[in-house]
């Protein structure tokens, strides 16, 4: 048996290729939309990809199951649990096998058994894996998807907060309690392979270790320590992070299907500064992907800065309007990687890109913004009538904040611009300075120029001021 782990750091998403080398067949568990890494490994190992296993309808990335089916005719192994709202659609022309609790299927000498594990979502399933190529007659591990993570479990409130299905948070938590009680009956020796790691918004305290065991999680996972359902529900729902807006989009596209990458529009090169200005004047979205300090020193007015780093995909998902064309100011060598990142969360209307360094050099009237230290910000607060805008998560703000600061989480800023006080100088701050830099660019793009970014954020404020 061959088992390989793939990890997308920008989405904290884990997927797996599982192959039977004796029969030359393989499947991918919870595949990402960019299927190239799986194809390259399969070719190297002389394996044919014959299936894609989905633990549930994902909310945080576009699944690659339909890409695999289109390219290789692979079978989608998908849940048939949950009510009518949680059934896959548009699968008549895609090879598929609907699965319920207790179902089994084989790939070569590998046996997969389905375990219904609702709570994160109603249709959520896990896959127990047994390698019957030797003498084993019991499973060696379990693919848990977003059910059990290392050190955490899947959140049950996404259907309410992201998909808008009211009243499902508590009911989902109740079902999750039952699923966890069932999980506790599994053998301790089973390896545990989750779909996410630290940084994912699908839970609140995910560990950075890629895998674990059922026994270890029983002993040390906080969610396994409750005998009382009431206490469990209260703890599970408390302190969950804000789900990105794009989660609702992902739920839809993974349920219904999304355009194949090969059919997406061509991304054309933009040669002139004039064309960039025309796009901005017409109300188009233009994102500058340089690091924040470079953008602060000089940028084209009206552009938003989302640096192409590990957080890029998350903030693009929060801030990009999926219903409008998107244009990019980038280092052209990063184009392919940026497109993979954007398409991984369904941002497909990327129509053009320009070489950011060349375009900025051509502009004679560049915009900029000032970075200030916490000590300088403190002086402004003492001497001027200023407005402090905290763009961190609510849990961070509630744990401690600058006195008098207003809270608007970065991801929600574009939709809450009417709440921003604009008749005073604005000091934007977050925890370390990265999110507030993006927020400052958002404000600038909307014509709010009396704004500064507090470098170092609240962490440095605590060190230097308090």
Tab-separated table of C-alpha atoms in Angstrom:
chain	number	residue	atom	x	y	z
A	1	UNK	CA	0.000	0.000	0.000
A	2	UNK	CA	1.099	3.549	-0.740
A	3	UNK	CA	-0.119	6.493	1.355
A	4	UNK	CA	1.016	10.039	0.554
A	5	UNK	CA	0.093	13.307	2.258
A	6	UNK	CA	-0.449	16.613	0.435
A	7	UNK	CA	-0.801	19.914	2.260
A	8	UNK	CA	-1.903	23.317	0.983
A	9	UNK	CA	-0.465	25.788	3.510
A	10	UNK	CA	-2.600	28.675	2.277
A	11	UNK	CA	-5.791	26.736	3.076
A	12	UNK	CA	-4.407	24.481	5.832
A	13	UNK	CA	-5.950	21.673	3.750
A	14	UNK	CA	-4.705	18.088	3.821
A	15	UNK	CA	-5.453	15.504	1.143
A	16	UNK	CA	-4.182	11.997	0.592
A	17	UNK	CA	-3.365	9.644	-2.265
A	18	UNK	CA	-3.916	6.016	-1.281
A	19	UNK	CA	-2.717	3.359	-3.681
A	20	UNK	CA	-2.714	-0.413	-4.003
A	21	UNK	CA	0.642	-1.062	-5.637
A	22	UNK	CA	-0.186	-4.714	-6.290
A	23	UNK	CA	-3.158	-3.798	-8.477
A	24	UNK	CA	-1.835	-0.456	-9.701
A	25	UNK	CA	-4.883	1.537	-8.556
A	26	UNK	CA	-5.196	4.635	-6.383
A	27	UNK	CA	-7.758	7.067	-4.976
A	28	UNK	CA	-7.461	10.587	-3.629
A	29	UNK	CA	-9.173	11.528	-0.369
A	30	UNK	CA	-10.620	15.074	-0.249
A	31	UNK	CA	-8.715	16.247	-3.350
A	32	UNK	CA	-7.810	19.873	-3.971
A	33	UNK	CA	-8.860	21.518	-7.233
A	34	UNK	CA	-5.299	21.562	-8.570
A	35	UNK	CA	-4.918	17.854	-9.336
A	36	UNK	CA	-1.428	18.092	-10.879
A	37	UNK	CA	0.458	16.877	-7.757
A	38	UNK	CA	-1.671	13.708	-7.615
A	39	UNK	CA	-1.219	13.035	-11.321
A	40	UNK	CA	2.557	13.461	-11.091
A	41	UNK	CA	2.826	11.087	-8.131
A	42	UNK	CA	0.562	8.481	-9.738
A	43	UNK	CA	2.645	8.525	-12.913
A	44	UNK	CA	5.849	8.198	-10.907
A	45	UNK	CA	4.485	5.234	-8.940
A	46	UNK	CA	2.813	3.566	-11.966
A	47	UNK	CA	-0.637	3.940	-10.451
A	48	UNK	CA	-3.940	4.689	-12.133
A	49	UNK	CA	-6.186	7.108	-10.248
A	50	UNK	CA	-9.612	5.448	-10.244
A	51	UNK	CA	-11.507	7.329	-7.545
A	52	UNK	CA	-11.939	10.413	-5.390
A	53	UNK	CA	-13.310	10.097	-1.844
A	54	UNK	CA	-15.077	13.072	-0.256
A	55	UNK	CA	-15.749	13.143	3.469
A	56	UNK	CA	-18.389	15.878	3.043
A	57	UNK	CA	-19.407	18.902	0.977
A	58	UNK	CA	-16.483	21.155	1.807
A	59	UNK	CA	-16.930	24.842	2.620
A	60	UNK	CA	-13.368	26.109	2.519
A	61	UNK	CA	-11.973	24.986	-0.849
A	62	UNK	CA	-13.091	23.759	-4.253
A	63	UNK	CA	-12.906	19.975	-4.429
A	64	UNK	CA	-10.938	18.408	-7.281
A	65	UNK	CA	-13.194	15.349	-7.597
A	66	UNK	CA	-14.927	16.583	-10.745
A	67	UNK	CA	-11.594	17.594	-12.297
A	68	UNK	CA	-10.329	14.038	-11.750
A	69	UNK	CA	-13.540	12.572	-13.135
A	70	UNK	CA	-13.322	14.725	-16.266
A	71	UNK	CA	-9.689	13.893	-16.928
A	72	UNK	CA	-9.547	10.218	-15.946
A	73	UNK	CA	-13.135	9.019	-15.646
A	74	UNK	CA	-12.618	8.421	-11.931
A	75	UNK	CA	-15.496	7.495	-9.628
A	76	UNK	CA	-16.685	9.981	-7.027
A	77	UNK	CA	-17.283	8.208	-3.691
A	78	UNK	CA	-19.633	10.599	-1.922
A	79	UNK	CA	-22.049	10.703	0.992
A	80	UNK	CA	-25.726	9.891	0.642
A	81	UNK	CA	-26.388	10.774	4.289
A	82	UNK	CA	-28.196	13.879	5.522
A	83	UNK	CA	-31.487	15.300	4.283
A	84	UNK	CA	-32.378	16.544	0.810
A	85	UNK	CA	-30.489	19.813	1.311
A	86	UNK	CA	-27.222	17.914	1.616
A	87	UNK	CA	-27.277	15.746	-1.487
A	88	UNK	CA	-24.805	16.232	-4.316
A	89	UNK	CA	-26.288	17.601	-7.538
A	90	UNK	CA	-25.416	17.414	-11.240
A	91	UNK	CA	-23.691	14.044	-10.904
A	92	UNK	CA	-25.700	12.070	-13.449
A	93	UNK	CA	-22.932	12.374	-16.028
A	94	UNK	CA	-20.134	11.749	-13.499
A	95	UNK	CA	-19.219	8.210	-12.381
A	96	UNK	CA	-20.181	8.066	-8.710
A	97	UNK	CA	-21.064	5.812	-5.818
A	98	UNK	CA	-23.386	7.089	-3.086
A	99	UNK	CA	-22.412	5.954	0.389
A	100	UNK	CA	-24.181	5.373	3.680
A	101	UNK	CA	-23.049	4.288	7.118
A	102	UNK	CA	-21.578	0.782	7.051
A	103	UNK	CA	-21.063	0.619	3.276
A	104	UNK	CA	-17.832	-0.925	2.031
A	105	UNK	CA	-15.931	-0.771	-1.246
A	106	UNK	CA	-12.548	-1.924	-2.459
A	107	UNK	CA	-9.751	-0.334	-4.472
A	108	UNK	CA	-7.377	-3.133	-5.410
A	109	UNK	CA	-6.569	-4.851	-2.115
A	110	UNK	CA	-7.672	-1.841	-0.058
A	111	UNK	CA	-10.963	-1.959	1.819
A	112	UNK	CA	-12.768	1.255	2.746
A	113	UNK	CA	-15.622	1.212	5.257
A	114	UNK	CA	-17.941	4.190	5.653
A	115	UNK	CA	-18.756	5.657	9.060
A	116	UNK	CA	-21.418	8.390	9.244
A	117	UNK	CA	-19.984	11.127	11.473
A	118	UNK	CA	-22.404	14.099	11.377
A	119	UNK	CA	-22.035	17.290	13.393
A	120	UNK	CA	-19.755	19.470	11.307
A	121	UNK	CA	-22.266	18.874	8.501
A	122	UNK	CA	-25.236	16.490	8.304
A	123	UNK	CA	-23.756	14.397	5.484
A	124	UNK	CA	-20.229	14.080	6.930
A	125	UNK	CA	-18.662	10.629	6.662
A	126	UNK	CA	-15.300	9.123	7.604
A	127	UNK	CA	-13.434	6.285	5.891
A	128	UNK	CA	-11.847	3.380	7.763
A	129	UNK	CA	-8.992	1.867	5.736
A	130	UNK	CA	-7.891	-1.780	5.831
A	131	UNK	CA	-4.935	-3.020	3.762
A	132	UNK	CA	-5.880	-6.568	2.825
A	133	UNK	CA	-2.809	-7.108	0.703
A	134	UNK	CA	-1.213	-8.983	3.574
A	135	UNK	CA	-2.663	-10.648	6.666
A	136	UNK	CA	-4.489	-7.637	8.126
A	137	UNK	CA	-8.214	-8.045	8.695
A	138	UNK	CA	-8.721	-4.894	10.757
A	139	UNK	CA	-8.434	-1.216	9.773
A	140	UNK	CA	-5.149	0.614	10.245
A	141	UNK	CA	-6.546	4.144	10.195
A	142	UNK	CA	-9.413	6.523	9.581
A	143	UNK	CA	-9.793	9.503	7.264
A	144	UNK	CA	-11.879	11.866	9.375
A	145	UNK	CA	-12.252	14.870	7.068
A	146	UNK	CA	-13.537	17.762	9.198
A	147	UNK	CA	-14.924	15.499	11.932
A	148	UNK	CA	-11.900	15.003	14.210
A	149	UNK	CA	-8.700	17.000	13.820
A	150	UNK	CA	-5.454	16.767	15.751
A	151	UNK	CA	-6.407	18.461	19.017
A	152	UNK	CA	-9.819	19.674	17.886
A	153	UNK	CA	-13.083	18.751	16.142
A	154	UNK	CA	-15.107	20.267	13.329
A	155	UNK	CA	-17.248	23.272	14.118
A	156	UNK	CA	-21.035	22.784	13.866
A	157	UNK	CA	-21.954	26.432	13.313
A	158	UNK	CA	-20.916	26.894	9.683
A	159	UNK	CA	-24.346	26.018	8.312
A	160	UNK	CA	-25.825	28.871	10.313
A	161	UNK	CA	-23.035	31.442	10.078
A	162	UNK	CA	-21.819	30.816	6.533
A	163	UNK	CA	-24.702	29.103	4.754
A	164	UNK	CA	-27.448	31.054	6.546
A	165	UNK	CA	-29.407	28.019	7.761
A	166	UNK	CA	-30.782	29.351	11.039
A	167	UNK	CA	-30.900	27.286	14.211
A	168	UNK	CA	-28.440	24.643	13.080
A	169	UNK	CA	-25.511	25.483	15.381
A	170	UNK	CA	-26.922	23.872	18.518
A	171	UNK	CA	-28.564	20.977	16.693
A	172	UNK	CA	-25.271	20.296	14.914
A	173	UNK	CA	-23.428	20.370	18.235
A	174	UNK	CA	-25.867	17.831	19.695
A	175	UNK	CA	-25.305	15.484	16.779
A	176	UNK	CA	-21.542	16.018	17.066
A	177	UNK	CA	-21.675	14.875	20.698
A	178	UNK	CA	-23.192	11.565	19.575
A	179	UNK	CA	-20.595	11.212	16.811
A	180	UNK	CA	-17.790	11.797	19.299
A	181	UNK	CA	-19.231	9.177	21.654
A	182	UNK	CA	-19.163	6.721	18.758
A	183	UNK	CA	-15.619	7.762	17.860
A	184	UNK	CA	-14.536	6.874	21.399
A	185	UNK	CA	-15.486	3.241	20.752
A	186	UNK	CA	-12.887	2.905	17.977
A	187	UNK	CA	-9.618	1.063	18.719
A	188	UNK	CA	-6.875	3.260	20.150
A	189	UNK	CA	-4.280	2.008	17.651
A	190	UNK	CA	-6.034	3.478	14.617
A	191	UNK	CA	-4.101	6.212	12.839
A	192	UNK	CA	-6.058	9.436	12.325
A	193	UNK	CA	-5.795	11.370	9.066
A	194	UNK	CA	-7.770	14.681	9.106
A	195	UNK	CA	-8.474	17.106	6.255
A	196	UNK	CA	-7.092	20.221	7.965
A	197	UNK	CA	-4.328	21.518	10.199
A	198	UNK	CA	-3.539	24.652	12.178
A	199	UNK	CA	-4.894	27.816	10.599
A	200	UNK	CA	-8.088	26.346	9.205
A	201	UNK	CA	-11.351	28.149	10.024
A	202	UNK	CA	-13.142	24.773	10.168
A	203	UNK	CA	-12.268	24.550	13.874
A	204	UNK	CA	-10.895	26.790	16.603
A	205	UNK	CA	-7.820	25.013	18.000
A	206	UNK	CA	-6.382	22.710	15.340
A	207	UNK	CA	-2.922	21.315	15.938
A	208	UNK	CA	-0.001	21.724	13.542
A	209	UNK	CA	0.873	18.004	13.655
A	210	UNK	CA	-0.277	16.308	10.419
A	211	UNK	CA	-1.662	13.103	11.952
A	212	UNK	CA	-2.458	11.437	15.239
A	213	UNK	CA	-4.057	8.289	16.632
A	214	UNK	CA	-7.545	7.666	17.914
A	215	UNK	CA	-6.144	6.768	21.339
A	216	UNK	CA	-4.121	9.960	21.615
A	217	UNK	CA	-7.115	12.091	20.674
A	218	UNK	CA	-9.289	10.287	23.215
A	219	UNK	CA	-6.825	11.242	25.936
A	220	UNK	CA	-5.802	14.751	24.958
A	221	UNK	CA	-8.269	16.285	22.490
A	222	UNK	CA	-10.260	18.853	24.502
A	223	UNK	CA	-13.525	17.777	22.863
A	224	UNK	CA	-13.171	14.173	24.058
A	225	UNK	CA	-13.203	15.104	27.750
A	226	UNK	CA	-16.937	15.743	28.230
A	227	UNK	CA	-19.503	13.408	29.742
A	228	UNK	CA	-22.197	16.096	29.790
A	229	UNK	CA	-23.824	16.937	26.460
A	230	UNK	CA	-24.789	20.397	27.723
A	231	UNK	CA	-21.223	21.247	28.754
A	232	UNK	CA	-19.904	19.875	25.460
A	233	UNK	CA	-22.268	22.014	23.383
A	234	UNK	CA	-21.426	25.162	25.326
A	235	UNK	CA	-17.678	24.592	24.957
A	236	UNK	CA	-17.915	23.691	21.271
A	237	UNK	CA	-19.892	26.751	20.246
A	238	UNK	CA	-17.851	29.185	22.330
A	239	UNK	CA	-15.071	31.129	20.624
A	240	UNK	CA	-15.445	29.829	17.083
A	241	UNK	CA	-13.740	32.181	14.558
A	242	UNK	CA	-15.682	34.156	11.977
A	243	UNK	CA	-16.238	31.997	8.881
A	244	UNK	CA	-15.083	33.678	5.656
A	245	UNK	CA	-17.817	34.866	3.310
A	246	UNK	CA	-16.558	32.546	0.608
A	247	UNK	CA	-17.501	29.479	2.681
A	248	UNK	CA	-21.111	29.853	1.511
A	249	UNK	CA	-19.908	29.959	-2.098
A	250	UNK	CA	-17.793	26.833	-1.620
A	251	UNK	CA	-20.709	24.913	-0.124
A	252	UNK	CA	-22.695	25.678	-3.246
A	253	UNK	CA	-20.044	24.914	-5.864
A	254	UNK	CA	-19.005	21.643	-4.227
A	255	UNK	CA	-22.614	20.551	-4.008
A	256	UNK	CA	-23.665	21.659	-7.490
A	257	UNK	CA	-20.352	21.655	-9.359
A	258	UNK	CA	-18.104	24.366	-10.783
A	259	UNK	CA	-16.650	25.120	-14.196
A	260	UNK	CA	-13.675	22.943	-15.137
A	261	UNK	CA	-10.357	24.784	-15.087
A	262	UNK	CA	-9.771	24.042	-18.785
A	263	UNK	CA	-12.908	26.056	-19.635
A	264	UNK	CA	-12.021	29.199	-17.667
A	265	UNK	CA	-11.397	32.472	-19.546
A	266	UNK	CA	-7.901	33.337	-20.708
A	267	UNK	CA	-5.970	35.587	-18.321
A	268	UNK	CA	-4.599	38.319	-20.572
A	269	UNK	CA	-1.481	40.416	-20.059
A	270	UNK	CA	-2.096	44.142	-19.524
A	271	UNK	CA	0.733	46.191	-21.020
A	272	UNK	CA	-0.268	49.785	-20.305
A	273	UNK	CA	-0.850	51.895	-17.239
A	274	UNK	CA	-3.698	53.539	-19.081
A	275	UNK	CA	-5.560	50.266	-19.309
A	276	UNK	CA	-5.138	49.659	-15.554
A	277	UNK	CA	-6.575	53.121	-14.854
A	278	UNK	CA	-9.498	52.464	-17.204
A	279	UNK	CA	-10.282	49.256	-15.312
A	280	UNK	CA	-10.194	51.087	-11.986
A	281	UNK	CA	-12.343	53.957	-13.234
A	282	UNK	CA	-14.895	51.420	-14.470
A	283	UNK	CA	-15.175	50.033	-10.943
A	284	UNK	CA	-13.211	46.809	-11.474
A	285	UNK	CA	-11.332	45.033	-8.727
A	286	UNK	CA	-7.549	45.393	-8.990
A	287	UNK	CA	-5.364	43.659	-6.416
A	288	UNK	CA	-1.695	44.505	-5.869
A	289	UNK	CA	0.087	41.416	-4.512
A	290	UNK	CA	3.342	43.027	-3.329
A	291	UNK	CA	4.407	42.907	0.298
A	292	UNK	CA	2.816	45.563	2.479
A	293	UNK	CA	5.804	47.888	2.969
A	294	UNK	CA	6.361	48.215	-0.777
A	295	UNK	CA	2.678	49.001	-1.310
A	296	UNK	CA	2.691	51.550	1.532
A	297	UNK	CA	5.564	53.479	-0.074
A	298	UNK	CA	4.006	53.695	-3.527
A	299	UNK	CA	0.947	52.257	-5.227
A	300	UNK	CA	-1.669	53.085	-7.811
A	301	UNK	CA	-4.669	54.759	-6.220
A	302	UNK	CA	-7.757	52.566	-6.057
A	303	UNK	CA	-5.942	49.239	-5.805
A	304	UNK	CA	-6.209	46.896	-2.809
A	305	UNK	CA	-3.131	45.243	-1.355
A	306	UNK	CA	-3.322	41.524	-0.526
A	307	UNK	CA	0.294	40.304	-0.296
A	308	UNK	CA	0.946	36.957	-1.931
A	309	UNK	CA	1.918	35.049	1.184
A	310	UNK	CA	0.437	32.239	3.261
A	311	UNK	CA	-2.652	34.311	4.122
A	312	UNK	CA	-3.364	35.403	0.548
A	313	UNK	CA	-6.059	32.853	-0.274
A	314	UNK	CA	-7.982	33.477	2.928
A	315	UNK	CA	-8.126	37.259	2.543
A	316	UNK	CA	-8.866	37.042	-1.175
A	317	UNK	CA	-11.819	34.816	-0.307
A	318	UNK	CA	-13.039	37.383	2.198
A	319	UNK	CA	-12.518	40.520	0.117
A	320	UNK	CA	-12.953	39.636	-3.569
A	321	UNK	CA	-16.429	40.069	-5.048
A	322	UNK	CA	-17.104	36.752	-6.808
A	323	UNK	CA	-19.608	38.413	-9.122
A	324	UNK	CA	-17.136	40.860	-10.659
A	325	UNK	CA	-14.053	40.481	-12.877
A	326	UNK	CA	-10.699	40.588	-11.084
A	327	UNK	CA	-7.384	41.999	-12.314
A	328	UNK	CA	-3.976	41.482	-10.726
A	329	UNK	CA	-0.790	43.521	-10.312
A	330	UNK	CA	1.878	40.883	-9.784
A	331	UNK	CA	5.371	39.638	-10.400
A	332	UNK	CA	4.633	37.645	-13.580
A	333	UNK	CA	6.675	34.683	-12.340
A	334	UNK	CA	4.041	34.133	-9.652
A	335	UNK	CA	1.036	34.075	-12.013
A	336	UNK	CA	0.521	30.299	-12.065
A	337	UNK	CA	0.775	29.990	-8.280
A	338	UNK	CA	-1.582	32.916	-7.735
A	339	UNK	CA	-4.157	31.446	-10.128
A	340	UNK	CA	-3.960	28.083	-8.337
A	341	UNK	CA	-4.529	29.878	-5.020
A	342	UNK	CA	-7.481	31.935	-6.274
A	343	UNK	CA	-9.107	29.046	-8.089
A	344	UNK	CA	-8.782	26.857	-5.009
A	345	UNK	CA	-11.525	29.016	-3.474
A	346	UNK	CA	-13.517	29.464	-6.672
A	347	UNK	CA	-12.281	32.905	-7.723
A	348	UNK	CA	-12.443	32.176	-11.438
A	349	UNK	CA	-13.163	35.580	-12.987
A	350	UNK	CA	-9.495	36.592	-13.211
A	351	UNK	CA	-9.341	38.316	-16.581
A	352	UNK	CA	-5.985	40.064	-16.658
A	353	UNK	CA	-2.665	40.810	-14.987
A	354	UNK	CA	0.110	43.382	-15.241
A	355	UNK	CA	3.749	43.475	-14.155
A	356	UNK	CA	3.374	45.487	-10.967
A	357	UNK	CA	6.912	46.896	-10.897
A	358	UNK	CA	6.703	48.205	-14.465
A	359	UNK	CA	3.199	49.636	-14.031
A	360	UNK	CA	4.089	51.432	-10.787
A	361	UNK	CA	7.188	52.923	-12.415
A	362	UNK	CA	5.019	54.404	-15.173
A	363	UNK	CA	2.609	56.162	-12.797
A	364	UNK	CA	3.562	59.755	-12.073
A	365	UNK	CA	1.111	60.356	-9.223
A	366	UNK	CA	1.529	57.414	-6.888
A	367	UNK	CA	-0.425	57.053	-3.667
A	368	UNK	CA	1.045	55.971	-0.314
A	369	UNK	CA	0.232	55.638	3.367
A	370	UNK	CA	2.131	56.067	6.621
A	371	UNK	CA	3.108	53.396	9.099
A	372	UNK	CA	3.345	54.516	12.725
A	373	UNK	CA	4.675	52.786	15.814
A	374	UNK	CA	2.443	52.102	18.822
A	375	UNK	CA	4.221	54.893	20.723
A	376	UNK	CA	3.522	57.311	17.889
A	377	UNK	CA	-0.077	56.094	17.781
A	378	UNK	CA	-0.364	56.677	21.531
A	379	UNK	CA	0.842	60.282	21.077
A	380	UNK	CA	-1.781	60.807	18.357
A	381	UNK	CA	-4.488	59.435	20.629
A	382	UNK	CA	-3.382	61.784	23.434
A	383	UNK	CA	-2.987	64.875	21.254
A	384	UNK	CA	-5.630	64.506	18.519
A	385	UNK	CA	-9.237	63.501	18.029
A	386	UNK	CA	-8.570	60.187	16.294
A	387	UNK	CA	-10.526	57.051	15.461
A	388	UNK	CA	-8.865	53.709	16.283
A	389	UNK	CA	-10.069	50.854	14.109
A	390	UNK	CA	-9.279	47.319	15.311
A	391	UNK	CA	-9.616	44.769	12.465
A	392	UNK	CA	-8.780	41.586	14.391
A	393	UNK	CA	-11.125	38.675	15.041
A	394	UNK	CA	-13.788	39.209	17.683
A	395	UNK	CA	-12.163	36.715	20.069
A	396	UNK	CA	-8.916	38.686	19.899
A	397	UNK	CA	-10.705	41.979	20.448
A	398	UNK	CA	-12.677	40.595	23.401
A	399	UNK	CA	-9.473	39.307	25.004
A	400	UNK	CA	-8.044	42.832	25.115
A	401	UNK	CA	-7.969	46.005	23.025
A	402	UNK	CA	-6.949	49.647	22.948
A	403	UNK	CA	-9.357	51.731	24.999
A	404	UNK	CA	-11.964	53.374	22.805
A	405	UNK	CA	-11.129	51.301	19.716
A	406	UNK	CA	-13.915	50.356	17.325
A	407	UNK	CA	-14.028	46.765	16.071
A	408	UNK	CA	-14.678	45.800	12.441
A	409	UNK	CA	-13.066	42.498	11.487
A	410	UNK	CA	-10.947	42.863	8.325
A	411	UNK	CA	-12.895	40.356	6.258
A	412	UNK	CA	-16.133	42.256	6.840
A	413	UNK	CA	-14.722	45.744	6.228
A	414	UNK	CA	-15.830	46.217	2.624
A	415	UNK	CA	-19.416	45.379	3.564
A	416	UNK	CA	-19.374	47.654	6.613
A	417	UNK	CA	-17.784	50.797	5.209
A	418	UNK	CA	-20.767	52.853	6.337
A	419	UNK	CA	-19.748	52.129	9.951
A	420	UNK	CA	-16.272	53.649	9.563
A	421	UNK	CA	-15.920	57.125	11.063
A	422	UNK	CA	-14.232	59.252	8.394
A	423	UNK	CA	-14.201	62.776	9.878
A	424	UNK	CA	-11.156	61.964	12.035
A	425	UNK	CA	-7.688	60.580	11.410
A	426	UNK	CA	-7.972	56.784	11.403
A	427	UNK	CA	-5.400	54.566	13.110
A	428	UNK	CA	-5.811	51.009	11.862
A	429	UNK	CA	-4.437	48.163	13.952
A	430	UNK	CA	-4.527	44.383	14.268
A	431	UNK	CA	-2.427	41.920	16.256
A	432	UNK	CA	0.897	42.254	14.417
A	433	UNK	CA	0.370	44.715	11.548
A	434	UNK	CA	-0.356	42.458	8.568
A	435	UNK	CA	-4.145	42.539	8.572
A	436	UNK	CA	-4.247	46.251	9.361
A	437	UNK	CA	-2.045	46.922	6.327
A	438	UNK	CA	-4.615	45.189	4.111
A	439	UNK	CA	-7.393	47.124	5.848
A	440	UNK	CA	-5.546	50.406	5.286
A	441	UNK	CA	-5.345	49.619	1.568
A	442	UNK	CA	-9.078	48.875	1.533
A	443	UNK	CA	-9.864	52.244	3.114
A	444	UNK	CA	-7.508	54.029	0.708
A	445	UNK	CA	-9.141	52.301	-2.268
A	446	UNK	CA	-12.475	53.777	-1.154
A	447	UNK	CA	-11.077	57.311	-1.078
A	448	UNK	CA	-10.415	57.488	2.686
A	449	UNK	CA	-6.920	58.981	2.869
A	450	UNK	CA	-6.585	60.376	6.400
A	451	UNK	CA	-5.443	56.976	7.643
A	452	UNK	CA	-2.298	55.392	9.091
A	453	UNK	CA	-1.356	51.802	9.832
A	454	UNK	CA	-0.012	50.879	13.278
A	455	UNK	CA	2.959	48.598	12.653
A	456	UNK	CA	3.548	45.824	15.166
A	457	UNK	CA	-0.109	45.822	16.130
A	458	UNK	CA	-1.618	45.172	19.524
A	459	UNK	CA	1.213	42.805	20.478
A	460	UNK	CA	3.748	45.607	20.205
A	461	UNK	CA	1.308	48.024	21.846
A	462	UNK	CA	1.312	45.785	24.928
A	463	UNK	CA	5.110	45.755	24.957
A	464	UNK	CA	5.793	49.433	24.278
A	465	UNK	CA	2.794	51.294	25.682
A	466	UNK	CA	1.132	49.328	28.452
